[in-house]
mmCIF file of C-alpha atoms and ligand atoms in Angstrom:
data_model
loop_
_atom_site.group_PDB
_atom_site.id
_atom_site.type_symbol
_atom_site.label_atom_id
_atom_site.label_comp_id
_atom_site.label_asym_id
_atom_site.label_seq_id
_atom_site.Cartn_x
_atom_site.Cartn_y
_atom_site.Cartn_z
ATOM 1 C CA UNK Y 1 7.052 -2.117 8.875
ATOM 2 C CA UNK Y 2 7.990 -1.158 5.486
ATOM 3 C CA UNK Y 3 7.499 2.204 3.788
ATOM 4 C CA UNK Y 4 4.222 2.171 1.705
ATOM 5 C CA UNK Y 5 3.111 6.108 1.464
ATOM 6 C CA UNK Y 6 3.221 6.357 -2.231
ATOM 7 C CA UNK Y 7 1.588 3.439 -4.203
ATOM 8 C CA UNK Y 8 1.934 4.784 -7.694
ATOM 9 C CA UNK Y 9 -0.346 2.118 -10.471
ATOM 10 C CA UNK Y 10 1.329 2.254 -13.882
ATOM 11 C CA UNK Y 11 -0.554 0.720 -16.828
ATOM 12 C CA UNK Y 12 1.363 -2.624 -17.568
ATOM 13 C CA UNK Y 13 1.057 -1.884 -21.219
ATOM 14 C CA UNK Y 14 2.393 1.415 -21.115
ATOM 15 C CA UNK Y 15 5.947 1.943 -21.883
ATOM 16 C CA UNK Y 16 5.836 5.791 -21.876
ATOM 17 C CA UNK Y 17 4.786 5.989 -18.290
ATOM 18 C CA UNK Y 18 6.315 2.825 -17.202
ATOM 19 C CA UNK Y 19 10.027 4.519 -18.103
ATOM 20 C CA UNK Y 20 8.853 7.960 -16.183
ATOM 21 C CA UNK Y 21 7.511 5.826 -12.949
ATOM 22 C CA UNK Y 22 11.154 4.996 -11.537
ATOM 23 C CA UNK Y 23 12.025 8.921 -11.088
ATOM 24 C CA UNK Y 24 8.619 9.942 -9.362
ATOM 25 C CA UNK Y 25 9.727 8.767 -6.249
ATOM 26 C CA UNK Y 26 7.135 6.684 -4.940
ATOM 27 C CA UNK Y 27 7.854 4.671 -2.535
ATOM 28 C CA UNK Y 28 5.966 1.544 -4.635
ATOM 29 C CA UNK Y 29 5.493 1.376 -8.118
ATOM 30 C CA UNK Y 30 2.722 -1.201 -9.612
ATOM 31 C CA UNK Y 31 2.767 -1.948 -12.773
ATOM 32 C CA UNK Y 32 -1.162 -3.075 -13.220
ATOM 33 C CA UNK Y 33 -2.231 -6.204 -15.463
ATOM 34 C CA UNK Y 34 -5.807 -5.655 -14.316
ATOM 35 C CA UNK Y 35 -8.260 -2.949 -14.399
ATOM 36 C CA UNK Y 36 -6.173 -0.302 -16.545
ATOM 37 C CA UNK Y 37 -5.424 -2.351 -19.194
ATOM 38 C CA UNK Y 38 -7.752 -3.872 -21.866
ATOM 39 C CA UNK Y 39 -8.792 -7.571 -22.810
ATOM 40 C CA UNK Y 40 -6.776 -7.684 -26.021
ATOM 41 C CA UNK Y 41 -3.712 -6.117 -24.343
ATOM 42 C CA UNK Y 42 -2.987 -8.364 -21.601
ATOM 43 C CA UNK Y 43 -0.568 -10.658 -23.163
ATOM 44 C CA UNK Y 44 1.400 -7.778 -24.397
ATOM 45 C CA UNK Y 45 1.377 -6.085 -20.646
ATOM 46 C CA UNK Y 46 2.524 -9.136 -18.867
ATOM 47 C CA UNK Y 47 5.790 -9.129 -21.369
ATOM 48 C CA UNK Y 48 5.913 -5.045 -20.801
ATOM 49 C CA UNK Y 49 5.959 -5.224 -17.403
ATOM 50 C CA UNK Y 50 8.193 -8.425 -16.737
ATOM 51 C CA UNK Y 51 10.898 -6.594 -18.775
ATOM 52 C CA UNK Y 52 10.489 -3.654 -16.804
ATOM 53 C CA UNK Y 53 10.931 -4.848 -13.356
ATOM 54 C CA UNK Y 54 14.639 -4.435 -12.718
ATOM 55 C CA UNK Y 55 14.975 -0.792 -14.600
ATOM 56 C CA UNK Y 56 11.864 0.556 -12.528
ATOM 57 C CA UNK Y 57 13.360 -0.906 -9.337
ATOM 58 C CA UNK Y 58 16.423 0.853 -10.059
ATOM 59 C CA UNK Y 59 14.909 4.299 -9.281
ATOM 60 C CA UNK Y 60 14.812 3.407 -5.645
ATOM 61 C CA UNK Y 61 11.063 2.260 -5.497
ATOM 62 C CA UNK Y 62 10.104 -1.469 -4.522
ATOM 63 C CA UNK Y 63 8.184 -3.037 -7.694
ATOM 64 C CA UNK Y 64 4.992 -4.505 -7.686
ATOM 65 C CA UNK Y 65 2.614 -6.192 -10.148
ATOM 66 C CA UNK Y 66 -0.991 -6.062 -9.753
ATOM 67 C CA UNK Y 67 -2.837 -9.452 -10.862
ATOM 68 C CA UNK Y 68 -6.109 -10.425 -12.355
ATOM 69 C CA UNK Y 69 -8.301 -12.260 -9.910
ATOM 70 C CA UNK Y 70 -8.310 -16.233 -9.947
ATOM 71 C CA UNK Y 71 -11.959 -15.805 -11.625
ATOM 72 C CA UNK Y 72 -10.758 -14.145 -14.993
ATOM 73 C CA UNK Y 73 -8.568 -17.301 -15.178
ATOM 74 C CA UNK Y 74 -5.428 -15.153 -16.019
ATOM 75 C CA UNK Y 75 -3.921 -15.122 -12.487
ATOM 76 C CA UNK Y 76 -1.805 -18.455 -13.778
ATOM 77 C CA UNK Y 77 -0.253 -16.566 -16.572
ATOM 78 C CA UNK Y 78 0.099 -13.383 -15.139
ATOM 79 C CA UNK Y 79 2.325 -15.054 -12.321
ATOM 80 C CA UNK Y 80 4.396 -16.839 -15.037
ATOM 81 C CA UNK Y 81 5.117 -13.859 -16.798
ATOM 82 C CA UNK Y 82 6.264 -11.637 -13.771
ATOM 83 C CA UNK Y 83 7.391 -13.859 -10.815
ATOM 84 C CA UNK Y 84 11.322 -13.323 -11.671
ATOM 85 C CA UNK Y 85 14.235 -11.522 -9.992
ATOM 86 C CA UNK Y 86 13.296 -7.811 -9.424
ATOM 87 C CA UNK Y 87 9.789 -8.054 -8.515
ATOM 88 C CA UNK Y 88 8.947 -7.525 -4.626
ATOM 89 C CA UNK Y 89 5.269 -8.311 -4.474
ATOM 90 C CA UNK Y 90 2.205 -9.067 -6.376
ATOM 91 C CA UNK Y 91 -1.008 -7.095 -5.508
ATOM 92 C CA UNK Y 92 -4.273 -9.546 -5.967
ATOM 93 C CA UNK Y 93 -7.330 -7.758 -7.359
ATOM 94 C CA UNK Y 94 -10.568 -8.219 -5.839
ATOM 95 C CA UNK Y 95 -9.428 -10.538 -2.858
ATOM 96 C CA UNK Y 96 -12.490 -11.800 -1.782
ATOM 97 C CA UNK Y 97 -11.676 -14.871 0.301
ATOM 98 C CA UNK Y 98 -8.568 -16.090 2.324
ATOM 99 C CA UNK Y 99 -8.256 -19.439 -0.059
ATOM 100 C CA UNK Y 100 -7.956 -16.908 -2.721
ATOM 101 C CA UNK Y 101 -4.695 -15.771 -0.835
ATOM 102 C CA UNK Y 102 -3.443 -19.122 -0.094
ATOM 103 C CA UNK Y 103 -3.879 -20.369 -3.764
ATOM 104 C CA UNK Y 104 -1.456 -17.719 -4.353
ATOM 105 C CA UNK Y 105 1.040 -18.282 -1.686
ATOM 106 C CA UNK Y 106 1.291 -22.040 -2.815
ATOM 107 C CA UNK Y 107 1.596 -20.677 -6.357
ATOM 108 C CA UNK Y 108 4.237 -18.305 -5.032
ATOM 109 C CA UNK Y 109 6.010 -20.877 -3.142
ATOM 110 C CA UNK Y 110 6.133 -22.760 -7.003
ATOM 111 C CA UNK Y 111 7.911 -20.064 -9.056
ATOM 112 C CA UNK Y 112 10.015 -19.398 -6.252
ATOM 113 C CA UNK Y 113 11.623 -22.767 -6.101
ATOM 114 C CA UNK Y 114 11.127 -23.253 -10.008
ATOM 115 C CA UNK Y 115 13.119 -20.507 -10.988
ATOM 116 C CA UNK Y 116 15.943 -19.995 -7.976
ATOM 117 C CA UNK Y 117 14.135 -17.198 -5.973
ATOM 118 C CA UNK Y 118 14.597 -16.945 -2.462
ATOM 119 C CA UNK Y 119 11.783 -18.731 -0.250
ATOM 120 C CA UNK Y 120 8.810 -16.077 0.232
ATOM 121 C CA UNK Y 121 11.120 -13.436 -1.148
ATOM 122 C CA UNK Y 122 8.039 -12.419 -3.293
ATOM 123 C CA UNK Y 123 5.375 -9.958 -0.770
ATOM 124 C CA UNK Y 124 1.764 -10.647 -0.983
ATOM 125 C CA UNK Y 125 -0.836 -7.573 -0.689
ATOM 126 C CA UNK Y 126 -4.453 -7.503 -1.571
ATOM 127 C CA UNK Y 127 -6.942 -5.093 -2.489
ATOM 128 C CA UNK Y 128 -10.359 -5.332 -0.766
ATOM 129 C CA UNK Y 129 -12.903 -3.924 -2.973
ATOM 130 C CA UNK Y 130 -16.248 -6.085 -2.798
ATOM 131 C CA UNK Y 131 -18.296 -6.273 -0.340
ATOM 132 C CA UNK Y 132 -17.018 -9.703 -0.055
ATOM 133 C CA UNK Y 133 -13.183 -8.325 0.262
ATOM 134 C CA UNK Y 134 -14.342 -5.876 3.195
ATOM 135 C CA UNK Y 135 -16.310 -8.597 5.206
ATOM 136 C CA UNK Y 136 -12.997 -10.846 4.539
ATOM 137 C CA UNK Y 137 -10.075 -8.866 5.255
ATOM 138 C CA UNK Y 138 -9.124 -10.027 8.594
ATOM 139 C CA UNK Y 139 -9.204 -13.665 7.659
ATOM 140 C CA UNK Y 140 -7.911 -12.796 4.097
ATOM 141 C CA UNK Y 141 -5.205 -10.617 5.968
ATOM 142 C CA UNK Y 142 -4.151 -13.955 7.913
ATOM 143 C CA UNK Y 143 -3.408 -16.071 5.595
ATOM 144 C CA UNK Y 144 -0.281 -15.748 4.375
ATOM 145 C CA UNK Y 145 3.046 -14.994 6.081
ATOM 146 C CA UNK Y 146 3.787 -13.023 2.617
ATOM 147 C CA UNK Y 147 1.413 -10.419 3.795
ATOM 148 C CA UNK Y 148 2.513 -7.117 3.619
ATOM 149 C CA UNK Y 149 -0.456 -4.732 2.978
ATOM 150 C CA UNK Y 150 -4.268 -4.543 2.200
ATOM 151 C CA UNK Y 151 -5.359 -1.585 -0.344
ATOM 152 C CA UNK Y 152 -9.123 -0.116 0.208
ATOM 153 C CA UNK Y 153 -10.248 -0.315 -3.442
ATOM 154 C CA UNK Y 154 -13.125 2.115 -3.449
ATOM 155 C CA UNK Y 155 -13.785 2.313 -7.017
ATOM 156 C CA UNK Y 156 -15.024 -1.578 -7.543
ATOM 157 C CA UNK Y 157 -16.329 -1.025 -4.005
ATOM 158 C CA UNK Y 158 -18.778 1.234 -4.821
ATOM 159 C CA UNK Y 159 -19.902 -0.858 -8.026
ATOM 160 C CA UNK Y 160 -20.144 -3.910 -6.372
ATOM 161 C CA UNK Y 161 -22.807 -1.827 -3.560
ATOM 162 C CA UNK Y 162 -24.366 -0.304 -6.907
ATOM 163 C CA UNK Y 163 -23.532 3.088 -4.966
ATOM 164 C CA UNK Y 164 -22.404 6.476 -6.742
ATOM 165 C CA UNK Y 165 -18.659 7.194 -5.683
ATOM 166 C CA UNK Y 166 -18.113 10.526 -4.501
ATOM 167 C CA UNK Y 167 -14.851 12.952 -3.168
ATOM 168 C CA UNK Y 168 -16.851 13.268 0.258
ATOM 169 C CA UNK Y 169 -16.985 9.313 0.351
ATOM 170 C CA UNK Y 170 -19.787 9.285 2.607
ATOM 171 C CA UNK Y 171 -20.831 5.525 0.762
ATOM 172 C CA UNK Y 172 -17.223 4.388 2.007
ATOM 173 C CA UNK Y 173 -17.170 4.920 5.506
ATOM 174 C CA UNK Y 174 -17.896 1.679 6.663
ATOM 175 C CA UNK Y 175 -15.497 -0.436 4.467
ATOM 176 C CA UNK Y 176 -12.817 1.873 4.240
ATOM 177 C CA UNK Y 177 -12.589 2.085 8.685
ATOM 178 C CA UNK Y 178 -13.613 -1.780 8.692
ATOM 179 C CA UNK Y 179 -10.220 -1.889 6.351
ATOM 180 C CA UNK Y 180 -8.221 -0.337 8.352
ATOM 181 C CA UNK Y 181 -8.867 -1.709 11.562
ATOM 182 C CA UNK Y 182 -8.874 -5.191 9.927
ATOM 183 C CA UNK Y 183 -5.095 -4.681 8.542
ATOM 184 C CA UNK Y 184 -3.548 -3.012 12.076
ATOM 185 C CA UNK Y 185 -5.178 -6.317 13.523
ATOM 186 C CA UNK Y 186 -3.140 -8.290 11.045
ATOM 187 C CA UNK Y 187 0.086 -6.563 11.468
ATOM 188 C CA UNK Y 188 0.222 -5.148 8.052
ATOM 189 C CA UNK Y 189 0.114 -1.956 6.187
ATOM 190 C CA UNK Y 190 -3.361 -0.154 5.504
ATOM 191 C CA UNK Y 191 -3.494 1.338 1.810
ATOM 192 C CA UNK Y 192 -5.643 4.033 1.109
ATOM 193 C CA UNK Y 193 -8.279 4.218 -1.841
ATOM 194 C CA UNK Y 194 -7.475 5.791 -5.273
ATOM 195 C CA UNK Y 195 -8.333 9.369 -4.842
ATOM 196 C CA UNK Y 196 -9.840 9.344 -8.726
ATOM 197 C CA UNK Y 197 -10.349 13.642 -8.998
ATOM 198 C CA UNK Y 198 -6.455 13.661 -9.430
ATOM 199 C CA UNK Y 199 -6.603 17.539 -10.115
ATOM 200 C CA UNK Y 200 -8.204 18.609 -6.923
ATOM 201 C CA UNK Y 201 -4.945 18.864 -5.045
ATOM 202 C CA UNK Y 202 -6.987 20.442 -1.860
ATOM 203 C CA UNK Y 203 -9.687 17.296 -1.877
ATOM 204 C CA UNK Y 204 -6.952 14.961 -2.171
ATOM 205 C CA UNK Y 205 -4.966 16.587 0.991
ATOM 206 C CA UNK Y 206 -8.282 17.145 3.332
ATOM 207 C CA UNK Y 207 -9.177 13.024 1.976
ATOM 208 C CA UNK Y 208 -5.600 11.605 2.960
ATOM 209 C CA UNK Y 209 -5.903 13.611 6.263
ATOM 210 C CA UNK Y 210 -8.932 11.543 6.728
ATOM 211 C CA UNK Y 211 -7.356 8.611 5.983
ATOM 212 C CA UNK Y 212 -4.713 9.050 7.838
ATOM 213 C CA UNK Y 213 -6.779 9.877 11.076
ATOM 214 C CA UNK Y 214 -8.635 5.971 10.656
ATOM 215 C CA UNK Y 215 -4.687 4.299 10.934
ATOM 216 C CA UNK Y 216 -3.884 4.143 6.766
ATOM 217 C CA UNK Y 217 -0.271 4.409 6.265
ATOM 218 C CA UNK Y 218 0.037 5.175 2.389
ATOM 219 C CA UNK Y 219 -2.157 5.562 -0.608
ATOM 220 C CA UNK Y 220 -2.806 3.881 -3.851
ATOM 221 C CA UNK Y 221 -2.395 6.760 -6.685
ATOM 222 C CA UNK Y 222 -2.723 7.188 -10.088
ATOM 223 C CA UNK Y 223 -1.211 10.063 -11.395
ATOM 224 C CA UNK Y 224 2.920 11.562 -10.484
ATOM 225 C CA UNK Y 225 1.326 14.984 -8.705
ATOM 226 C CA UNK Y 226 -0.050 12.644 -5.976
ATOM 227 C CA UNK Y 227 3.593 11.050 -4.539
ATOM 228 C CA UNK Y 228 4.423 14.137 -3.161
ATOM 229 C CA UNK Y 229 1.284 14.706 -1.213
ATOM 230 C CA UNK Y 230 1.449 10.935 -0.087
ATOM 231 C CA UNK Y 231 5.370 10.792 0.702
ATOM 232 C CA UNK Y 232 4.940 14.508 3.264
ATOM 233 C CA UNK Y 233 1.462 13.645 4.382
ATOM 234 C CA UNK Y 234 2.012 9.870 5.857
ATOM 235 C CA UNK Y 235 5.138 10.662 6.679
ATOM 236 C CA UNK Y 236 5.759 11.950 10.780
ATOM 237 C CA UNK Y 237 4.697 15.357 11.153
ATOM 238 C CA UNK Y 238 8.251 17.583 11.942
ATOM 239 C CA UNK Y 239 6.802 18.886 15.283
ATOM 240 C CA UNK Y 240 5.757 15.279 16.325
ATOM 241 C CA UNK Y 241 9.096 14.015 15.889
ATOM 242 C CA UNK Y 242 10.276 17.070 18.089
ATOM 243 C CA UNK Y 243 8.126 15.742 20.350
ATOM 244 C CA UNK Y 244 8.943 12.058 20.036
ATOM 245 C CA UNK Y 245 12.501 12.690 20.594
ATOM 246 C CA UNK Y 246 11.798 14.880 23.726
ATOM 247 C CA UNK Y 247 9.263 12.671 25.502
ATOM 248 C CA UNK Y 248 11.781 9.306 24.851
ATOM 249 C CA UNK Y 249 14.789 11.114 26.285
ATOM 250 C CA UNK Y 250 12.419 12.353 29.266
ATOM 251 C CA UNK Y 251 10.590 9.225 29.658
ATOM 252 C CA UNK Y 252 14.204 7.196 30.087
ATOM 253 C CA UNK Y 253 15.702 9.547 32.433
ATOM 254 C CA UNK Y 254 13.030 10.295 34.342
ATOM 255 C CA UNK Y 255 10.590 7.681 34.536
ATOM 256 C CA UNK Y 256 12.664 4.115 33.473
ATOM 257 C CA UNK Y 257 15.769 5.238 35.553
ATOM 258 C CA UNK Y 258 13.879 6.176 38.378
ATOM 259 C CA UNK Y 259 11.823 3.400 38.590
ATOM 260 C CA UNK Y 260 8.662 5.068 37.833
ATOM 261 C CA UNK Y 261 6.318 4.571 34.729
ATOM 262 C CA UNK Y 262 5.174 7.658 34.420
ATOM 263 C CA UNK Y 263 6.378 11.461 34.396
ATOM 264 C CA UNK Y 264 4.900 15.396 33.482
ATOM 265 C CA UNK Y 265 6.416 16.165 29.993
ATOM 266 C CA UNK Y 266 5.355 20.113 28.769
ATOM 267 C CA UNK Y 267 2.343 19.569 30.883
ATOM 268 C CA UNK Y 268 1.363 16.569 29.741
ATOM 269 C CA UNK Y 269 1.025 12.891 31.529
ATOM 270 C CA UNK Y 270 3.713 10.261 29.540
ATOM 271 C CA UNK Y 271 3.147 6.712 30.422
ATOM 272 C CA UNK Y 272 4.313 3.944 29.090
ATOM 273 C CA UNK Y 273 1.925 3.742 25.694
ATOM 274 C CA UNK Y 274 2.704 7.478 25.299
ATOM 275 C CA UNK Y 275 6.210 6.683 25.548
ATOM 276 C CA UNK Y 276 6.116 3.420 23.307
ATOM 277 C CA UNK Y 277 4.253 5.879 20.861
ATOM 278 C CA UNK Y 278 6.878 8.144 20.693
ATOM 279 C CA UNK Y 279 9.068 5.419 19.957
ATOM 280 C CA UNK Y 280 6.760 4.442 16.854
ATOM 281 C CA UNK Y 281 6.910 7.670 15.502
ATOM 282 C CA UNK Y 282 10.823 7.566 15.839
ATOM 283 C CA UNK Y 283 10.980 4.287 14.122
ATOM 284 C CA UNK Y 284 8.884 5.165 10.811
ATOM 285 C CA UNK Y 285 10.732 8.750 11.014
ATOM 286 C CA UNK Y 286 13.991 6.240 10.559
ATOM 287 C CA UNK Y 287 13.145 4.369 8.263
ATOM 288 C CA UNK Y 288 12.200 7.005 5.832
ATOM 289 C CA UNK Y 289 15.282 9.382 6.373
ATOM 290 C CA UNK Y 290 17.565 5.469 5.538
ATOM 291 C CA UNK Y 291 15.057 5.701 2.501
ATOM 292 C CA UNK Y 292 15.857 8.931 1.571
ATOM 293 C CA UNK Y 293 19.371 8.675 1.986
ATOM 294 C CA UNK Y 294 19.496 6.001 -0.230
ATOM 295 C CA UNK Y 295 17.352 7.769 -2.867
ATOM 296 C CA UNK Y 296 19.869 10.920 -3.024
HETATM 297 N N1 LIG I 301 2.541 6.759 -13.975
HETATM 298 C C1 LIG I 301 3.581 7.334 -14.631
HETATM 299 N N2 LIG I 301 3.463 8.448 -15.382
HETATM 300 C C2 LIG I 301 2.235 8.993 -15.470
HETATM 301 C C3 LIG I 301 1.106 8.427 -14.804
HETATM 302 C C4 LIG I 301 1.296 7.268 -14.050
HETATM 303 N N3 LIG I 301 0.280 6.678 -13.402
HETATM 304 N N4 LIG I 301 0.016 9.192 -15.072
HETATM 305 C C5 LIG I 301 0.446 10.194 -15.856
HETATM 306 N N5 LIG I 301 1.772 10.072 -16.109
HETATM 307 C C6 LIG I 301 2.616 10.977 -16.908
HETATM 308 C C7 LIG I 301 2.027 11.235 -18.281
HETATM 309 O O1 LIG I 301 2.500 10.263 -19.191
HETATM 310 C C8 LIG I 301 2.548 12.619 -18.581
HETATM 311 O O2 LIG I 301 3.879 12.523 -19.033
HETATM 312 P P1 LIG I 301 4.517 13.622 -20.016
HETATM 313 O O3 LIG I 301 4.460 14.918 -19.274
HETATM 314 O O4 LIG I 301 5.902 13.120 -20.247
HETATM 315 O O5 LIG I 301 3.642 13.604 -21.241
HETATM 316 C C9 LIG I 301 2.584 13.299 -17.214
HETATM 317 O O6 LIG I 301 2.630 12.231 -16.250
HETATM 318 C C10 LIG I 301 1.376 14.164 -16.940
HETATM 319 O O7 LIG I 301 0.216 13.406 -17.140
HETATM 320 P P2 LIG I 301 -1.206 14.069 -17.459
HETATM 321 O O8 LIG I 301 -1.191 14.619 -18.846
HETATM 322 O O9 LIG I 301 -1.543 15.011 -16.369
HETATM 323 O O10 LIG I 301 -2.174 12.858 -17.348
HETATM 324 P P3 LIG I 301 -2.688 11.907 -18.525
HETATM 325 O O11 LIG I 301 -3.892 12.564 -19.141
HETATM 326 O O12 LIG I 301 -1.562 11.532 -19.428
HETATM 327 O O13 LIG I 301 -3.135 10.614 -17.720
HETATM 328 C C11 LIG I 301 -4.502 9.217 -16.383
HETATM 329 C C12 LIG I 301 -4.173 10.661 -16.780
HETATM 330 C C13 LIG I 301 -5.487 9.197 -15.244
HETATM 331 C C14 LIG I 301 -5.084 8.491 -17.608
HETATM 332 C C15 LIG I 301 -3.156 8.541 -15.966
HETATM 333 O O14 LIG I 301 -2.657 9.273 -14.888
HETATM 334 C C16 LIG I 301 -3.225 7.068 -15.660
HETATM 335 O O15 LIG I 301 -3.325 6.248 -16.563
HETATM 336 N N6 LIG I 301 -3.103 6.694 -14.372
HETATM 337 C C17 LIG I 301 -3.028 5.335 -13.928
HETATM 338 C C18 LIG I 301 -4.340 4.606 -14.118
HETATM 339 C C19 LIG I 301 -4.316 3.282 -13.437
HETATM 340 O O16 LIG I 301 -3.278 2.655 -13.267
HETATM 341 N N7 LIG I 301 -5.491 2.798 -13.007
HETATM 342 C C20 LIG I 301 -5.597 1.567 -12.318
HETATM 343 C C21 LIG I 301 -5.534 1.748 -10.856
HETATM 344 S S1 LIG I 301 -6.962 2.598 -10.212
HETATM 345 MG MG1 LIG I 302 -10.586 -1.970 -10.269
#
């Protein structure tokens, strides 16, 4: 699965943080046509950001656009404006239904062939943040083969439940585990919410710890102090890829060789899950050092 720890949103209308987003070193940059930008400054945002696509990618993060939802009636021309070479996914606000998610894939499929694009090059991810979006997201999840990650949007989840949103989150529990569980089910990436008290560097830590604990793989951020929290954090702890790399070698010559399936390793019973664990932990501890190294 790809690499998704650092989500960093960029107002699509902003030029002065758009040009300092490629060096942060997020992992994802999205430039956002929705929530962060106002009314009369949408037109100008979609231009911004589709002329900022291929410099931002250049930095070494993948390039994203977030959309307006098919209800504000700008998804059409957001898509027109952006849907060009450089652009790796589109991000739909307030998914709250899997034909919303197919309407795009067919549009998708359009500017794809329209303009010379590979087939499906272009990644679909959605942020759940209705109640609607949180009963969805399994079916919403399914229904694309573009599908690369669903984003726990607790901001517009709290409004829509009329709730007060708080650091503790106690009034996102429910949603933001129901999230979680719904994306591993669907093969894709689980985003963590916007952590909005961007200063409180010791909230943020102790809240992606959380996170991280209920299967989310990255976070959605808004400010450049947060990518290096996200890109340590959801990355493989040090001493569990010690202990990855100990209990595979183990578990092959001891166990697999030998015809057994399972062995003592420091004390501890390794089966086969423990061992195909391991081999998780390898694999996402791979594919960020080949991210890294292509960074430096
Ligand atoms: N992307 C890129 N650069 C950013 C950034 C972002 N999301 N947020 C802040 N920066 C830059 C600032 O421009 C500033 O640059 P400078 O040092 O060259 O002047 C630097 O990082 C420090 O920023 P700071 O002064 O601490 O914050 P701010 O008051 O300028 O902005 C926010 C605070 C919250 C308004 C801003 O971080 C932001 O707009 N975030 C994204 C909001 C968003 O996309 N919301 C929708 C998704 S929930
Ligand atoms: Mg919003």
């Amino acid at each position: 699965m790809a690499v998704m720890r650092s989500v960093l949103y960029v107002p699509g209308n902003n030029e002065k943080m758009i040009g300092k987003s490629s060096g942060l070193g997020a992992d994802i940059v999205t430039l956002d046509l929705e929530d962060s930008v106002p009314p009369a400054e949408k037109a100008n945002a979609r231009v911004i950001s589709a002329a900022a696509l291929e410099e931002v990618a250049s930095g070494g993060s993948e390039v994203y656009v977030r959309l307006n939802n098919w209800e504000t009636l700008m998804t059409d021309d957001d898509l027109e404006a952006v849907v060009q070479k450089g652009l790796h996914g589109v991000t739909l606000a307030k998914c709250g239904h899997p034909d919303d998610v197919k309407r795009l894939d067919w549009k998708l499929d359009e500017l794809e062939r329209r303009r010379g694009l590979a087939r499906g090059s272009v990644k679909i991810s959605i942020l759940l943040e209705t109640a609607k979006g949180a009963i969805n997201a399994y079916p919403s999840l399914t229904a694309s083969p573009r599908m690369v990650s669903a984003i726990f949007g607790a901001v517009d989840f709290t409004k829509d439940m009329r709730v007060k949103l708080t650091s503790e989150g106690v009034e996102q529990k429910y949603a933001r585990r129901h999230i979680a569980v719904a994306a591993r089910a669907a093969g894709v990436v689980a985003i963590d919410a916007p952590f909005v008290a961007y200063q409180d560097m010791e909230a943020f830590e102790a809240n992606v710890r959380d996170g991280r604990q209920m299967g989310y793989e990255g976070r959605m951020i808004i400010h450049p102090s947060q990518v290096e929290v996200c890109n340590r954090m959801y990355a493989p702890d040090p001493d569990d890829v010690v202990w990855a790399k100990g209990v595979v070698k183990a578990f092959e010559e001891e166990a697999i060789a030998k015809g057994s399936a399972a062995i003592s390793y420091n004390g501890k019973m390794v089966d086969t899950p423990v061992y195909l664990s391991a081999k998780d932990i390898l694999a996402s501890h791979g594919e960020i050092e080949a991210k890294n190294a292509i960074r430096k």
